[in-house]
Short mmCIF file of C-alpha atoms and ligand atoms in Angstrom, two decimals:
data_model
loop_
_atom_site.label_atom_id
_atom_site.label_comp_id
_atom_site.label_asym_id
_atom_site.label_seq_id
_atom_site.Cartn_x
_atom_site.Cartn_y
_atom_site.Cartn_z
CA MET A 1 0.29 12.75 -28.91
CA PHE A 2 3.82 13.60 -27.75
CA GLU A 3 6.45 15.37 -29.82
CA SER A 4 9.70 13.65 -30.69
CA SER A 5 11.44 16.49 -28.88
CA ASP A 6 9.79 15.31 -25.63
CA PHE A 7 12.15 12.32 -25.74
CA SER A 8 15.91 12.24 -25.46
CA SER A 9 17.71 11.57 -28.73
CA GLY A 10 19.22 8.52 -27.04
CA ALA A 11 15.82 7.02 -26.27
CA ILE A 12 14.60 7.58 -29.82
CA HIS A 13 17.78 6.10 -31.22
CA VAL A 14 17.49 2.96 -29.08
CA VAL A 15 13.84 2.41 -30.03
CA GLU A 16 14.56 2.97 -33.73
CA ARG A 17 17.57 0.68 -33.82
CA LEU A 18 15.65 -2.15 -32.13
CA GLN A 19 12.71 -1.68 -34.47
CA ASP A 20 15.03 -1.62 -37.50
CA ARG A 21 16.36 -5.00 -36.41
CA GLY A 22 12.83 -6.36 -36.33
CA PHE A 23 12.06 -6.11 -32.62
CA ASP A 24 9.23 -4.33 -30.84
CA ALA A 25 10.44 -1.46 -28.68
CA TYR A 26 8.74 1.21 -26.62
CA VAL A 27 9.59 3.93 -24.16
CA VAL A 28 7.97 2.73 -20.96
CA GLY A 29 7.26 3.62 -17.36
CA GLY A 30 8.11 6.83 -15.58
CA ALA A 31 8.94 8.83 -18.70
CA VAL A 32 5.53 8.27 -20.31
CA ARG A 33 3.80 8.95 -16.99
CA ASP A 34 5.75 12.17 -16.49
CA LEU A 35 5.03 13.37 -20.04
CA LEU A 36 1.30 12.81 -19.49
CA LEU A 37 1.65 14.95 -16.38
CA GLY A 38 3.36 17.64 -18.42
CA LYS A 39 6.70 17.09 -16.66
CA LYS A 40 10.10 16.66 -18.15
CA PRO A 41 11.20 13.01 -17.68
CA LYS A 42 14.51 12.63 -15.91
CA ASP A 43 15.44 9.46 -17.74
CA PHE A 44 14.06 7.07 -20.29
CA ASP A 45 13.49 3.35 -19.98
CA VAL A 46 12.86 1.17 -23.01
CA ALA A 47 11.02 -2.18 -23.10
CA THR A 48 11.45 -4.65 -25.93
CA ASN A 49 10.88 -8.24 -26.97
CA ALA A 50 14.59 -8.61 -27.73
CA THR A 51 16.45 -10.68 -25.14
CA PRO A 52 19.40 -9.11 -23.28
CA GLU A 53 21.81 -10.92 -25.61
CA GLN A 54 19.94 -9.68 -28.67
CA ILE A 55 19.85 -6.14 -27.30
CA LYS A 56 23.56 -6.33 -26.69
CA ARG A 57 24.18 -7.27 -30.30
CA CYS A 58 22.32 -4.14 -31.46
CA PHE A 59 24.52 -1.65 -29.62
CA ARG A 60 28.24 -1.33 -29.22
CA SER A 61 27.90 0.44 -25.88
CA ALA A 62 25.50 -2.07 -24.29
CA ARG A 63 26.20 -3.71 -20.95
CA ILE A 64 24.08 -6.37 -19.27
CA ILE A 65 23.66 -5.71 -15.54
CA GLY A 66 21.70 -7.17 -12.66
CA ARG A 67 20.92 -10.69 -11.57
CA ARG A 68 17.56 -10.63 -9.88
CA PHE A 69 16.33 -8.60 -12.79
CA GLN A 70 18.57 -8.44 -15.84
CA ILE A 71 18.63 -5.15 -17.69
CA VAL A 72 20.82 -3.72 -20.42
CA HIS A 73 22.39 -0.28 -20.20
CA VAL A 74 22.91 1.39 -23.55
CA ARG A 75 25.02 4.51 -23.57
CA SER A 76 24.12 7.19 -26.03
CA GLY A 77 26.14 10.36 -25.69
CA ARG A 78 25.80 11.38 -22.04
CA ASP A 79 22.57 9.42 -21.67
CA ILE A 80 22.19 5.93 -20.34
CA ILE A 81 19.05 4.21 -21.57
CA GLU A 82 17.83 1.27 -19.50
CA VAL A 83 16.53 -1.42 -21.81
CA THR A 84 14.52 -4.33 -20.39
CA THR A 85 13.12 -7.40 -22.04
CA PHE A 86 9.37 -7.96 -21.63
CA ARG A 87 8.80 -10.00 -18.47
CA GLY A 88 6.34 -12.90 -18.45
CA HIS A 89 4.55 -15.18 -15.98
CA HIS A 90 6.59 -17.53 -13.98
CA ASP A 91 6.11 -20.81 -12.40
CA THR A 92 7.95 -20.26 -9.15
CA GLU A 93 6.83 -23.66 -7.84
CA GLY A 94 8.75 -25.42 -10.55
CA SER A 95 12.45 -25.78 -11.07
CA ASP A 96 12.81 -23.03 -13.65
CA PRO A 97 16.10 -21.37 -12.71
CA ALA A 98 14.99 -18.12 -14.35
CA ALA A 99 12.35 -17.58 -11.69
CA GLN A 100 12.85 -18.33 -8.03
CA ALA A 101 10.82 -17.30 -5.03
CA SER A 102 11.60 -17.33 -1.30
CA GLN A 103 9.30 -19.00 1.21
CA SER A 104 7.21 -15.86 1.64
CA GLY A 105 6.69 -15.69 -2.12
CA ARG A 106 9.31 -13.04 -2.74
CA LEU A 107 10.79 -13.25 -6.21
CA LEU A 108 14.51 -13.86 -6.05
CA ARG A 109 14.98 -14.04 -9.78
CA ASP A 110 12.68 -12.60 -12.37
CA ASN A 111 14.07 -13.35 -15.79
CA VAL A 112 11.21 -15.14 -17.50
CA TYR A 113 10.41 -13.36 -20.72
CA GLY A 114 6.99 -12.77 -22.21
CA SER A 115 4.79 -10.60 -24.39
CA LEU A 116 3.98 -6.93 -24.03
CA ASP A 117 0.71 -7.93 -22.36
CA ASP A 118 2.56 -10.03 -19.80
CA ASP A 119 5.05 -7.25 -19.27
CA ALA A 120 2.35 -4.70 -18.53
CA ARG A 121 0.81 -7.00 -15.91
CA ARG A 122 4.17 -7.51 -14.20
CA ARG A 123 4.75 -3.82 -13.63
CA ASP A 124 4.03 -2.30 -10.25
CA LEU A 125 1.53 0.51 -10.81
CA THR A 126 -0.99 1.21 -13.54
CA ILE A 127 0.55 4.65 -14.06
CA ASN A 128 3.94 2.97 -14.67
CA ALA A 129 2.59 0.50 -17.22
CA LEU A 130 2.26 2.91 -20.13
CA TYR A 131 4.19 2.29 -23.36
CA TYR A 132 4.91 4.75 -26.12
CA ASP A 133 6.05 3.94 -29.63
CA THR A 134 8.17 6.94 -30.55
CA THR A 135 8.16 5.98 -34.24
CA ALA A 136 4.43 5.42 -34.75
CA HIS A 137 3.57 7.94 -32.02
CA ALA A 138 1.15 5.56 -30.36
CA LEU A 139 0.37 5.20 -26.65
CA ILE A 140 -0.26 1.65 -25.49
CA ASP A 141 -2.26 1.50 -22.30
CA LYS A 142 -3.10 -2.04 -21.23
CA MET A 143 -3.77 -1.32 -17.56
CA ASN A 144 -5.84 1.84 -17.73
CA GLY A 145 -2.89 3.84 -16.59
CA GLN A 146 -3.85 6.99 -18.43
CA ALA A 147 -7.17 7.19 -16.57
CA ASP A 148 -5.31 6.82 -13.27
CA VAL A 149 -2.84 9.54 -14.23
CA THR A 150 -5.78 11.81 -14.99
CA ALA A 151 -7.56 10.87 -11.76
CA ARG A 152 -4.24 11.13 -9.90
CA VAL A 153 -4.49 7.66 -8.40
CA ILE A 154 -1.76 5.22 -7.35
CA ARG A 155 -3.07 1.71 -8.04
CA ILE A 156 -1.18 -1.58 -7.86
CA ILE A 157 -1.69 -3.90 -10.80
CA GLY A 158 -3.26 -7.19 -9.68
CA THR A 159 -3.98 -8.28 -6.10
CA PRO A 160 -2.08 -5.88 -3.85
CA ALA A 161 -1.09 -8.35 -1.10
CA ASP A 162 0.21 -10.84 -3.69
CA ARG A 163 2.20 -8.18 -5.49
CA TYR A 164 3.67 -6.95 -2.18
CA ARG A 165 4.60 -10.50 -1.24
CA GLU A 166 6.42 -10.94 -4.56
CA ASP A 167 8.35 -7.77 -3.89
CA PRO A 168 7.80 -5.89 -0.61
CA VAL A 169 9.71 -2.88 -1.95
CA ARG A 170 6.60 -2.15 -4.01
CA MET A 171 4.99 -0.86 -0.80
CA LEU A 172 7.73 1.75 -0.56
CA ARG A 173 7.29 2.58 -4.23
CA VAL A 174 3.56 3.11 -3.74
CA LEU A 175 4.22 5.59 -0.94
CA ARG A 176 7.07 7.22 -2.84
CA PHE A 177 4.99 7.93 -5.93
CA ALA A 178 2.08 9.10 -3.79
CA ALA A 179 4.36 11.56 -1.99
CA ARG A 180 6.22 12.68 -5.07
CA LEU A 181 3.26 13.12 -7.41
CA LYS A 182 0.77 14.11 -4.70
CA PHE A 183 -1.58 11.33 -5.86
CA GLU A 184 -4.18 9.48 -3.75
CA ILE A 185 -3.59 5.82 -3.04
CA GLU A 186 -6.43 3.58 -4.18
CA PRO A 187 -7.99 1.92 -1.06
CA SER A 188 -7.12 -1.75 -1.67
CA THR A 189 -3.58 -0.74 -2.70
CA ARG A 190 -3.33 1.13 0.57
CA ASN A 191 -5.08 -1.31 2.88
CA ALA A 192 -2.99 -4.34 1.99
CA ILE A 193 0.14 -2.65 3.36
CA ALA A 194 -0.95 -3.28 6.96
CA GLU A 195 -0.88 -7.02 6.30
CA THR A 196 2.41 -7.25 4.41
CA GLY A 197 4.48 -4.38 5.87
CA ILE A 198 6.50 -6.75 8.02
CA LEU A 199 7.91 -8.45 4.90
CA LEU A 200 10.23 -5.48 4.43
CA ARG A 201 12.32 -7.19 7.11
CA ASP A 202 13.43 -9.72 4.51
CA ILE A 203 14.72 -7.13 2.06
CA PRO A 204 18.51 -6.76 1.88
CA SER A 205 19.58 -3.64 3.76
CA ALA A 206 21.51 -2.30 0.77
CA ARG A 207 18.35 -2.28 -1.35
CA LEU A 208 16.48 -0.56 1.49
CA PHE A 209 19.13 2.14 1.62
CA ASP A 210 18.72 2.74 -2.12
CA GLU A 211 14.99 3.12 -1.57
CA TRP A 212 15.61 5.36 1.44
CA LEU A 213 17.65 7.71 -0.74
CA LYS A 214 14.86 7.87 -3.33
CA LEU A 215 12.31 8.57 -0.62
CA PHE A 216 14.26 11.14 1.37
CA MET A 217 16.72 12.90 -0.92
CA ASN A 218 14.50 13.97 -3.80
CA GLY A 219 12.57 16.92 -2.44
CA PHE A 220 9.55 15.22 -0.89
CA SER A 221 10.95 13.70 2.29
CA ALA A 222 8.36 15.31 4.59
CA PRO A 223 5.28 13.88 2.82
CA ALA A 224 7.08 10.55 2.30
CA PHE A 225 7.86 10.34 6.02
CA ALA A 226 4.24 11.15 6.90
CA LEU A 227 3.01 8.31 4.67
CA LEU A 228 5.60 5.87 6.01
CA ARG A 229 4.52 6.74 9.54
CA GLU A 230 0.83 6.42 8.68
CA HIS A 231 1.45 2.93 7.31
CA ASP A 232 3.81 1.98 10.12
CA LEU A 233 6.66 1.17 7.74
CA LEU A 234 9.22 3.49 9.34
CA LYS A 235 10.45 0.91 11.82
CA HIS A 236 10.97 -1.68 9.08
CA LEU A 237 12.88 0.81 6.98
CA MET A 238 14.95 2.57 9.65
CA GLY A 239 14.64 0.52 12.83
CA ASP A 240 13.05 1.44 16.16
CA GLY A 241 15.28 4.47 16.66
CA ILE A 242 13.23 6.50 14.23
CA ASN A 243 10.13 6.18 16.39
CA VAL A 244 11.71 7.45 19.62
CA ALA A 245 10.53 10.92 18.62
CA ASN A 246 6.92 9.77 18.61
CA HIS A 247 6.66 10.48 22.29
CA ALA A 248 7.98 14.03 22.32
CA SER A 249 6.59 16.85 20.24
CA ALA A 250 9.89 18.77 20.24
CA ALA A 251 11.66 15.79 18.74
CA ARG A 252 8.98 15.34 16.09
CA GLN A 253 9.21 19.00 15.26
CA LEU A 254 12.97 18.71 14.87
CA GLN A 255 12.59 15.78 12.47
CA HIS A 256 9.94 17.60 10.49
CA GLN A 257 12.01 20.77 10.22
CA ALA A 258 15.06 18.81 9.07
CA MET A 259 13.01 17.29 6.27
CA THR A 260 11.35 20.49 5.12
CA ASP A 261 14.76 22.22 5.11
CA THR A 262 16.20 19.37 3.04
CA ASP A 263 13.25 19.47 0.65
CA HIS A 264 13.75 23.21 0.16
CA ARG A 265 17.42 22.77 -0.55
CA VAL A 266 16.64 20.13 -3.17
CA ALA A 267 14.05 22.43 -4.74
CA GLU A 268 16.69 25.12 -5.00
CA ASP A 269 19.22 22.61 -6.33
CA ARG A 270 21.54 23.19 -3.38
CA PRO A 271 23.66 20.28 -2.15
CA VAL A 272 22.17 17.89 0.38
CA THR A 273 23.78 15.00 2.20
CA PRO A 274 22.08 11.91 3.58
CA ALA A 275 24.44 12.15 6.57
CA PHE A 276 22.85 15.32 7.88
CA LEU A 277 19.27 14.19 7.39
CA LEU A 278 19.96 10.80 8.97
CA ALA A 279 21.73 12.49 11.88
CA ALA A 280 18.74 14.77 12.43
CA LEU A 281 16.08 12.06 12.04
CA LEU A 282 17.88 9.78 14.47
CA TRP A 283 19.00 12.52 16.85
CA PRO A 284 16.10 11.89 19.27
CA ALA A 285 17.21 8.25 19.54
CA ALA A 286 20.89 9.14 19.93
CA GLU A 287 20.15 11.80 22.51
CA ARG A 288 17.95 9.53 24.56
CA ARG A 289 20.52 6.76 24.49
CA ALA A 290 23.24 9.20 25.56
CA GLY A 291 21.03 10.31 28.44
CA GLU A 292 20.65 6.72 29.60
CA LEU A 293 24.40 6.21 29.46
CA MET A 294 25.03 9.40 31.44
CA ALA A 295 22.59 8.24 34.08
CA ARG A 296 24.85 5.20 34.42
CA GLY A 297 27.87 7.42 35.00
CA GLU A 298 29.38 8.06 31.55
CA SER A 299 30.69 11.55 30.81
CA ALA A 300 28.66 13.63 28.34
CA LEU A 301 31.21 13.24 25.55
CA GLN A 302 31.72 9.55 26.10
CA ALA A 303 27.98 8.92 26.41
CA MET A 304 27.31 10.68 23.11
CA HIS A 305 30.07 8.74 21.44
CA ILE A 306 28.83 5.33 22.57
CA ALA A 307 25.23 6.25 21.87
CA GLY A 308 26.14 7.25 18.31
CA GLN A 309 27.91 3.98 17.75
CA GLN A 310 24.95 1.98 19.06
CA ILE A 311 22.24 3.85 17.19
CA VAL A 312 24.15 3.59 13.92
CA GLN A 313 24.70 -0.10 14.49
CA GLU A 314 21.04 -0.71 15.28
CA THR A 315 19.86 1.30 12.29
CA CYS A 316 22.23 -0.56 9.99
CA GLN A 317 20.39 -3.80 10.79
CA HIS A 318 17.71 -2.40 8.49
CA LEU A 319 19.41 0.20 6.40
CA ALA A 320 22.89 -0.35 4.99
CA ILE A 321 24.16 3.18 5.58
CA PRO A 322 27.50 3.47 3.80
CA LYS A 323 30.40 4.13 6.18
CA ARG A 324 31.15 7.57 4.76
CA PHE A 325 27.68 8.64 5.88
CA SER A 326 27.52 6.81 9.20
CA PHE A 327 30.93 8.16 10.27
CA ALA A 328 29.69 11.64 9.42
CA MET A 329 26.48 11.10 11.42
CA ARG A 330 28.51 10.12 14.45
CA ASP A 331 30.79 13.14 14.00
CA ILE A 332 27.75 15.42 13.82
CA TRP A 333 26.41 13.89 17.04
CA ASP A 334 29.81 13.92 18.78
CA LEU A 335 30.05 17.62 18.03
CA GLN A 336 26.80 18.43 19.86
CA PRO A 337 28.17 18.33 23.43
CA ARG A 338 31.42 19.89 22.19
CA LEU A 339 29.63 22.88 20.67
CA GLU A 340 27.73 23.23 23.90
CA ARG A 341 30.94 23.44 25.94
CA ARG A 342 32.72 25.99 23.76
CA PRO A 343 36.18 25.08 25.13
CA PRO A 344 38.30 28.23 24.54
CA LYS A 345 41.37 26.37 23.27
CA LYS A 346 39.39 24.25 20.83
CA ILE A 347 37.26 26.92 19.15
CA LYS A 348 39.24 27.02 15.93
CA ASP A 349 39.58 23.27 15.77
CA LEU A 350 35.86 22.86 16.11
CA LEU A 351 35.13 25.52 13.50
CA ALA A 352 37.48 23.81 11.08
CA HIS A 353 35.90 20.40 11.58
CA ARG A 354 34.68 18.91 8.32
CA TRP A 355 31.18 18.50 9.77
CA PHE A 356 31.06 21.72 11.80
CA ARG A 357 28.47 23.31 9.55
CA ALA A 358 26.18 20.28 9.68
CA ALA A 359 26.61 20.02 13.46
CA PHE A 360 25.82 23.71 13.81
CA ASP A 361 22.70 23.24 11.65
CA LEU A 362 21.59 20.38 13.90
CA ARG A 363 22.16 22.63 16.91
CA LEU A 364 19.95 25.27 15.25
CA LEU A 365 17.23 22.69 14.72
CA ARG A 366 17.46 21.66 18.36
CA GLU A 367 17.11 25.25 19.46
CA ALA A 368 14.22 25.93 17.08
CA SER A 369 12.32 22.95 18.41
CA SER A 370 12.93 24.64 21.80
CA GLU A 371 14.78 21.78 23.28
CA VAL A 372 17.71 23.96 24.30
CA ASN A 373 18.47 27.68 24.59
CA ASP A 374 20.03 29.69 21.77
CA GLU A 375 23.11 31.10 23.52
CA CYS A 376 25.19 28.35 22.02
CA SER A 377 24.29 29.02 18.38
CA ALA A 378 24.68 32.76 18.95
CA PHE A 379 28.21 32.11 20.15
CA TRP A 380 29.08 29.92 17.16
CA ASN A 381 27.46 32.34 14.78
CA ALA A 382 29.80 35.04 15.98
CA GLN A 383 32.79 32.71 15.64
CA GLN A 384 31.87 31.87 12.07
CA LEU A 385 31.62 35.56 11.21
CA GLN A 386 35.02 36.14 12.74
CA TYR A 387 36.78 33.21 11.04
CA PRO A 388 34.75 32.48 7.91
CA GLU A 389 37.67 30.87 6.09
CA LEU A 390 38.11 28.29 8.84
CA VAL A 391 34.63 26.87 8.75
CA GLY A 392 34.71 23.23 7.68
CA SER A 393 38.20 23.71 6.25
CA LYS A 394 39.73 20.57 7.74
CA ARG A 395 39.21 17.36 5.85
CA GLY A 396 37.85 14.97 8.42
CA ARG A 397 39.55 11.79 9.55
CA HIS A 398 36.99 9.76 7.63
CA GLU A 399 37.01 12.03 4.64
CA SER A 400 36.79 9.92 1.56
CA GLU A 401 38.75 10.76 -1.55
CA SER A 402 36.08 12.87 -3.09
CA ARG A 403 33.47 14.97 -1.44
CA ARG A 404 31.38 15.19 -4.57
CA ARG A 405 31.21 11.52 -5.12
CA SER A 406 29.83 10.94 -1.63
CA ARG A 407 26.71 12.83 -2.50
CA PRO A 408 23.77 11.20 -4.20
CA ARG A 409 22.92 12.53 -7.59
CA ARG A 410 20.66 15.47 -7.19
CA ARG A 411 17.73 15.98 -9.38
CA LYS A 412 15.11 18.63 -9.75
CA PRO A 413 12.00 17.83 -7.75
CA ALA A 414 9.35 16.14 -9.78
CA SER A 415 6.58 18.50 -8.88
P1 ATP B 1 11.42 7.32 -11.74
O1 ATP B 1 10.92 8.57 -12.35
O2 ATP B 1 11.59 7.39 -10.27
O3 ATP B 1 12.60 6.69 -12.44
P2 ATP B 1 10.08 5.05 -12.79
O4 ATP B 1 8.62 4.73 -12.87
O5 ATP B 1 10.84 5.13 -14.06
O6 ATP B 1 10.19 6.35 -11.92
P3 ATP B 1 11.98 3.06 -12.02
O7 ATP B 1 12.37 2.67 -10.64
O8 ATP B 1 12.97 3.72 -12.89
O9 ATP B 1 10.68 3.96 -11.86
O10 ATP B 1 11.42 1.75 -12.73
C1 ATP B 1 11.10 1.71 -14.11
C2 ATP B 1 9.83 0.92 -14.34
O11 ATP B 1 10.03 -0.44 -13.96
C3 ATP B 1 8.64 1.40 -13.51
O12 ATP B 1 7.94 2.41 -14.16
C4 ATP B 1 7.84 0.14 -13.33
O13 ATP B 1 6.99 -0.07 -14.45
C5 ATP B 1 8.88 -0.96 -13.31
N1 ATP B 1 9.27 -1.35 -11.96
C6 ATP B 1 10.26 -0.83 -11.21
N2 ATP B 1 10.36 -1.43 -10.02
C7 ATP B 1 9.39 -2.37 -10.00
C8 ATP B 1 8.98 -3.35 -9.04
N3 ATP B 1 9.58 -3.44 -7.86
N4 ATP B 1 7.94 -4.16 -9.39
C9 ATP B 1 7.33 -4.06 -10.60
N5 ATP B 1 7.68 -3.17 -11.52
C10 ATP B 1 8.70 -2.33 -11.25
MG1 MG B 2 13.00 5.45 -14.34
#
């Protein structure tokens, strides 16, 4: 059904080696789904009945990673193939140390192994529970995933509320795949989110930030945001600050424009940084807070500075924004009143600021959403034309060693 050339040589090698040693092994998940959709998979995951230790013994370059969910990374050339052992049922009531659940039913460890059938049932979505044997060229479809791919439906396997309780991040995955693939969400999969959305509060903020990156930095942030808003998950993901814009159409427009711009850049494979998008999405909150502080007598610059600190701190209760990004967000915000003032002696300094370009882009968004007039951007436009080599030339005070490394890996949009 698929050609061998549809798979990376690494994936085929891993499957063959495991099969040669007597194990079952299949390419599974996103890659099979994407191939059915006629898209080029971005990476390949393999599922097998070999345990992590057994997998490790098959490959020199294998490394076991993860605790909550052990997986093995096998390096093959430039590829890394993620190999997982079939997961089984667990008795989370018992004392089995391989499976532990929190009070709300959330799985804290999930290392009970099982059969292929068990493994298929433990996956999140029917469209992600497809297995392909690259040697026999056989598709194994235990959960009717192929029909859902054809019908373009996102459907949770099992009882949605139970599956969300086991792992609330599945709610974000449902919305992510719906946004990315432009699929409909099956009604019971969708409806259960209202009941369990609040459980996202228990998810470690670092894992939420990982999910945030997948939702917002891959070329479909605008539709993802719309779905998150519709299901009222934004506040659990990003805190209350994100909803400040709900009450002002200019602010909503600014957020929307920031996302569509980011999505276009991703589509064109131009660089994007989470710092800019976060600064834009939370600008309405930062601006309002600064206004409140000014009303209490703070200067414009000081008010912006304190507001930035507070909004970042509040957002980080939910989302573990790495410092290199949160410092940049605050710089972008701090620059807003400074750009506005255009102090003659500081023009070149401001132009050279590491985050000048991002701050200028935020200013443009503010003007386009007609919050402020466009004299300011016209002025800075002229300055940039006059001193092009200065723009962003100064490494910022919080500049980390490498600018490249601070960016998430970009990938071509899925659609
Ligand atoms: P992508 O193209 O984004 O990588 P993917 O489907 O491969 O999509 P991964 O996050 O790489 O998604 O996960 C690999 C597979 O593991 C999924 O296809 C799914 O079957 C399973 N999986 C991942 N996360 C969960 C989860 N939280 N609960 C259940 N199954 C999951
Ligand atoms: Mg994957």
